[in-house]
Each structure stands twice: as C-alpha cells, then as structure tokens.
Coordinates of C-alpha atoms in Angstrom, one line a residue:
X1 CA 21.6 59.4 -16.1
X2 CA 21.3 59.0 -19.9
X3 CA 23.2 62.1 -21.8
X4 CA 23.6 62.2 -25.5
X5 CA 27.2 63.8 -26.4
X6 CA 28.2 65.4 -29.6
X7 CA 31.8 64.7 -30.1
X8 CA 32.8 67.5 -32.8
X9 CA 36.4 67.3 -32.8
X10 CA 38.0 66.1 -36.0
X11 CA 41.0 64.8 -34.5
X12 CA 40.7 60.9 -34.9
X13 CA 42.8 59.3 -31.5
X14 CA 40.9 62.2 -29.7
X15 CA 37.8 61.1 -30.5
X16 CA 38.8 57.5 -29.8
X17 CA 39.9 58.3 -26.4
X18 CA 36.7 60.4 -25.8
X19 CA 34.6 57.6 -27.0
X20 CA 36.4 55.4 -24.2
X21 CA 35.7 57.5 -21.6
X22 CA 31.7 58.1 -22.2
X23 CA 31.3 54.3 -23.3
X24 CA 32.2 53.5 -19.3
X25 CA 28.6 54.7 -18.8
X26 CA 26.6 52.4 -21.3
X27 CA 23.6 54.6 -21.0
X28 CA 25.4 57.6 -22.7
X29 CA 24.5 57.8 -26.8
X30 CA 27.4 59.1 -28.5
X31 CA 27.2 61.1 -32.1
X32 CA 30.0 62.4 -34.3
X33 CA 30.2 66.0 -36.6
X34 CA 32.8 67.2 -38.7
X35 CA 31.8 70.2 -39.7
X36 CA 29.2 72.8 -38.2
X37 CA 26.7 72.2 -40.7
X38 CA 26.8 68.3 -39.2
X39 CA 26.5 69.4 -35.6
X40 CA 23.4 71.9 -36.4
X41 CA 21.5 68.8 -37.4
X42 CA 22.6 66.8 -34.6
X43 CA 21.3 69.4 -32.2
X44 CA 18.4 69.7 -33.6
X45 CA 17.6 66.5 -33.0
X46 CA 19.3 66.4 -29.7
X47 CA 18.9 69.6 -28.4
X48 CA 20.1 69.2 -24.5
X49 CA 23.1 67.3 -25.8
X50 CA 26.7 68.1 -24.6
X51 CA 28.9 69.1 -27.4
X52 CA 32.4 68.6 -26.8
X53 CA 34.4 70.7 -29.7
X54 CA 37.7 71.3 -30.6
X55 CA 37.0 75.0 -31.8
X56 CA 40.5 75.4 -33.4
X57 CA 39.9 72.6 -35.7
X58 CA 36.1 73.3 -36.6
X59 CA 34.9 75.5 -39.7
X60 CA 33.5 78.3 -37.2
X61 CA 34.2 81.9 -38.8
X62 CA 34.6 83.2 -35.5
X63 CA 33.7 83.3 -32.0
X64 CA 30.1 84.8 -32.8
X65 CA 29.1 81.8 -34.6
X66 CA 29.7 79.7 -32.0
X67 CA 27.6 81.8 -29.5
X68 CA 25.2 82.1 -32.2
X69 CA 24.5 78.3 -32.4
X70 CA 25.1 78.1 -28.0
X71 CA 22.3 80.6 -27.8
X72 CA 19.9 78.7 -30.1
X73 CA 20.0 75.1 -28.5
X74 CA 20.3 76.8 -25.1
X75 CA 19.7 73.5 -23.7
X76 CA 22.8 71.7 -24.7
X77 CA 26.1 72.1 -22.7
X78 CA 29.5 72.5 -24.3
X79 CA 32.8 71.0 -23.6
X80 CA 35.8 72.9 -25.4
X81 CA 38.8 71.1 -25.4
X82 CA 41.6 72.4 -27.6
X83 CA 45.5 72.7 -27.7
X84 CA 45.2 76.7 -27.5
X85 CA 42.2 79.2 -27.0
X86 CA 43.4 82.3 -27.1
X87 CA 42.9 84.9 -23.7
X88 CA 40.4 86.9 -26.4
X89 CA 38.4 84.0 -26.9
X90 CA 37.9 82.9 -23.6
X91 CA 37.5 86.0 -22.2
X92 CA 34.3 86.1 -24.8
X93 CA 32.8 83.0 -24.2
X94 CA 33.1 82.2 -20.7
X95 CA 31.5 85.8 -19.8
X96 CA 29.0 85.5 -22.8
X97 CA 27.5 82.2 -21.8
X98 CA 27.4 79.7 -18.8
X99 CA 27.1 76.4 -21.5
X100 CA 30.0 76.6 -21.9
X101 CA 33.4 74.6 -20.0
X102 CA 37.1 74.7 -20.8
X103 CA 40.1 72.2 -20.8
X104 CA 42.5 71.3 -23.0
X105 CA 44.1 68.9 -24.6
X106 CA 47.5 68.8 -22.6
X107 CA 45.8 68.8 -19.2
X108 CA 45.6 65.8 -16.9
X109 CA 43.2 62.8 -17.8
X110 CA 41.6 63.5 -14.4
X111 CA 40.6 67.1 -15.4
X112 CA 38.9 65.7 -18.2
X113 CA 37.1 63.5 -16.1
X114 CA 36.4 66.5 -13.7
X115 CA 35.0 68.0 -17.1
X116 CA 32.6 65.3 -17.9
X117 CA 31.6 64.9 -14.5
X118 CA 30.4 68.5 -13.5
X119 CA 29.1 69.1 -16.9
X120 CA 26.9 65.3 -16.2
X121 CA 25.6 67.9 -13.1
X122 CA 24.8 70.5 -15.8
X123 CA 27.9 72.2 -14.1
X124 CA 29.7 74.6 -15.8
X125 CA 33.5 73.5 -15.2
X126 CA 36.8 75.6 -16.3
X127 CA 39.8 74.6 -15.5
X128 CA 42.6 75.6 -14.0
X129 CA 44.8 76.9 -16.8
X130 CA 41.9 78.3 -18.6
X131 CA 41.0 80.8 -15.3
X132 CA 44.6 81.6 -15.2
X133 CA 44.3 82.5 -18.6
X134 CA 41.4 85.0 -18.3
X135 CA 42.6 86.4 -15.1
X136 CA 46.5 86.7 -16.4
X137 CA 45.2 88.7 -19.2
X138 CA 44.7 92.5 -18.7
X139 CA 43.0 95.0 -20.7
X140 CA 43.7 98.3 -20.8
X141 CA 41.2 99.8 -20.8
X142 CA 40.5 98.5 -17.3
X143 CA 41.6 101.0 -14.8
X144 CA 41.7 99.5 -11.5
X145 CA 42.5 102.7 -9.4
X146 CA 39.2 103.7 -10.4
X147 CA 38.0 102.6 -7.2
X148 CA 38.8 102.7 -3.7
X149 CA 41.0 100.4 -1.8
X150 CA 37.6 99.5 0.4
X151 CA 35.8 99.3 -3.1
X152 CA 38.0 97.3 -4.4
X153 CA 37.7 94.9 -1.2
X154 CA 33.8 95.2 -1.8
X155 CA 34.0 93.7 -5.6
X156 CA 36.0 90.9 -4.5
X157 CA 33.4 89.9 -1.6
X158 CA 30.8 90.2 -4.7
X159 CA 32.8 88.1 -7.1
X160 CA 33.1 85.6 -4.2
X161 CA 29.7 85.2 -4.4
X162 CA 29.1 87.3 -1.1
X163 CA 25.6 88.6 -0.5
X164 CA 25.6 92.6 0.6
X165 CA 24.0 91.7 4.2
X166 CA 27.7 89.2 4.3
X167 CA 29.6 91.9 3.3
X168 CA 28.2 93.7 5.8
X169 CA 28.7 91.5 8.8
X170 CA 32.2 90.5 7.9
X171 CA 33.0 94.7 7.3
X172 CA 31.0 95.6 10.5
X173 CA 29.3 98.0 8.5
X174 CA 25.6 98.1 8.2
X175 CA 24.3 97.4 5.1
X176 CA 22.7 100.9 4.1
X177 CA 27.2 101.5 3.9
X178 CA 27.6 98.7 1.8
X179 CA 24.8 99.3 -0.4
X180 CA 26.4 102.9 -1.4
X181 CA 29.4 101.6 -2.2
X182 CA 28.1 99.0 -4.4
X183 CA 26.0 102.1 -5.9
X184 CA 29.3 103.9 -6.1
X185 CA 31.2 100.7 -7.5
X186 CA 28.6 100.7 -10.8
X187 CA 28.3 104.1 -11.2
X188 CA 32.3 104.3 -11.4
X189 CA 32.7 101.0 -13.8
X190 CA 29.4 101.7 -15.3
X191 CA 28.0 98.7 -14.9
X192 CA 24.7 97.3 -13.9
X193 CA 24.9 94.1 -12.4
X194 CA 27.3 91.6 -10.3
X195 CA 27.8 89.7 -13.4
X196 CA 29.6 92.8 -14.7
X197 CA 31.5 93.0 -11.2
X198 CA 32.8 89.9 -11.6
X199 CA 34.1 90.4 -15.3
X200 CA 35.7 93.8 -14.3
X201 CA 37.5 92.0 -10.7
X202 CA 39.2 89.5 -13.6
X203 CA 40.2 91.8 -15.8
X204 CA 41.8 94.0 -13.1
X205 CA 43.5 90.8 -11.5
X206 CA 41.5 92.2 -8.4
X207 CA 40.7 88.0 -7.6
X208 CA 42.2 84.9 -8.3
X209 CA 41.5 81.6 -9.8
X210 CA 40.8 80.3 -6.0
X211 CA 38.6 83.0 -5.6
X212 CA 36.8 82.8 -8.7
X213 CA 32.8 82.4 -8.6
X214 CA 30.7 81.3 -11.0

C-alpha cells in the first residue's frame, strides 16, 4: 500500500538511513522538512502522511505545538524517534493522542522496522523503553492506596483491555458487583472514562509494560 512519509528530522545519516528503509517499498513517496513551518505545508498537501520527527532537534516551542499541529491533520500518523524524550513528554503525548508512536534512536534496527510496520497498519506502536519510561515514572500526586486491593485488581483487568462482563467471569462476581466498583473506582480517582483508568494504573505502576493496552 502506497504511504507518503514526512521525514522531519534534521539529522543528515538519519535521514539517509530512513530513506533506505522506506525506498525497499518503491510505492512509498518520501518528502523532507526542516523546520515546522516546512512540514505544515507538507501536510497540507499530504494530509494522511506519516511524519517521522525528531522532536528534540525540530523548532517546536513545546509539546502543545506539536499536539496542536497532530490534532489538525488528524489523519497523518507520527513516528518520534529521538535520542531522549523526557518521561514529561511522553507521558503528554502518548495519553493526549493515539497518532502518535515512540522509538529512539539507540534502539535495535528491528524495532524500527516494527515501527514502520505497525504504523503501515495505521497501528500505534511504542516501544519497549518508551513504556518503561512512562510506567517507571511516578507522580505524586497519584495516590495509589486510594483504592482497594480488589479495586486495584479491577483497574488492571480494565487497562488490560478487559470488558466488565470478563471481569466478572474471571472474579466469579456478577456483574451488578463489578459495575459498583468501577462506579467506586471513578468516583475515588475522579475520572470518567477507562481511558483515564488506564493513565491512572501507569502512573501508579499498578501494570506493566507486558500488560499495557492500547
């Protein structure tokens, strides 16, 4: 399947080796920006491209500008590969959008091919340092003893994805029990959806990367 890719990343034997990689598929059109001004036009032109962007080395003023710009061409995908993102950063983008994937520069060839691959499935792909990363990193103001151990064992079955009729069946509870803990579970976190579940399971370090679902 023909993508176009944006390679925004100003970093001249990376881009070299990128453009090897994508030219193995001849139907792939690749395009080059060196500044965010450069990749605005390109996406507007291009507007389901992948853009694959070495944030640290881009003009971005901040995170928000990048979310800014994800959010308007909602149809592109995004590839950041950098050296370092810090566990602020990720934490941000990962939860704020699901264009976006992480690997960086260091990793293995193959999870850069894992990269490309998932994201030629419009598959969000993270890898494995980067969910470390955001699971390592605690916030205080995250209080895990907030909820109960059976609570607790409740919001990882929902970050794994688990449906409340599952939960039920693998608990032998019925799921009228269930329900009110996950009742319980927002009203203590004060949160609204399984979305925020998730978040609040990785901040606490209540799952880990192998249990991670996105």
């Amino acid at each position: 399947m023909k993508r176009n890719y944006i390679l925004a990343d100003n970093q001249e034997l990376t881009r070299f080796a990128l453009e090897s990689l994508l030219r193995n598929d001849e139907e792939n059109a690749i395009y080059k920006a060196s500044d965010k001004t450069g990749l605005v036009e390109l996406l507007k032109e291009h507007e389901s491209a992948v853009v694959i962007l070495d944030y640290t080395l881009f003009d971005f003023a901040d995170e928000d500008q990048l979310l800014i710009i994800a959010e308007r061409f909602n149809l592109s995908d995004w590839i950041l590969l950098s050296d370092e993102l810090t566990p602020q950063f990720l934490r941000r983008v990962v939860y704020s959008s699901h264009q976006f994937s992480v690997v960086f520069k260091d990793s293995p060839l193959s999870e850069v091919r894992s990269a490309l691959s998932a994201i030629g499935r419009h598959t969000r792909y993270l890898s494995q340092r980067a969910l470390e990363t955001i699971i390592n990193q605690q916030q205080e103001e995250e209080v895990p003893s907030l909820l109960t151990n059976t609570e607790k064992e409740i919001v990882r079955a929902i970050a794994q994805g688990k449906t409340t009729k599952e939960i039920a069946a693998e608990r032998f509870s019925s799921i009228h029990t269930v329900t009110t803990h996950r009742k319980n579970i927002f009203r203590k976190l004060g949160i609204n959806t399984a979305h925020e579940v998730i978040k609040y399971a990785l901040r606490a370090g209540l799952i880990d990367s192998s249990e991670f679902y996105i």
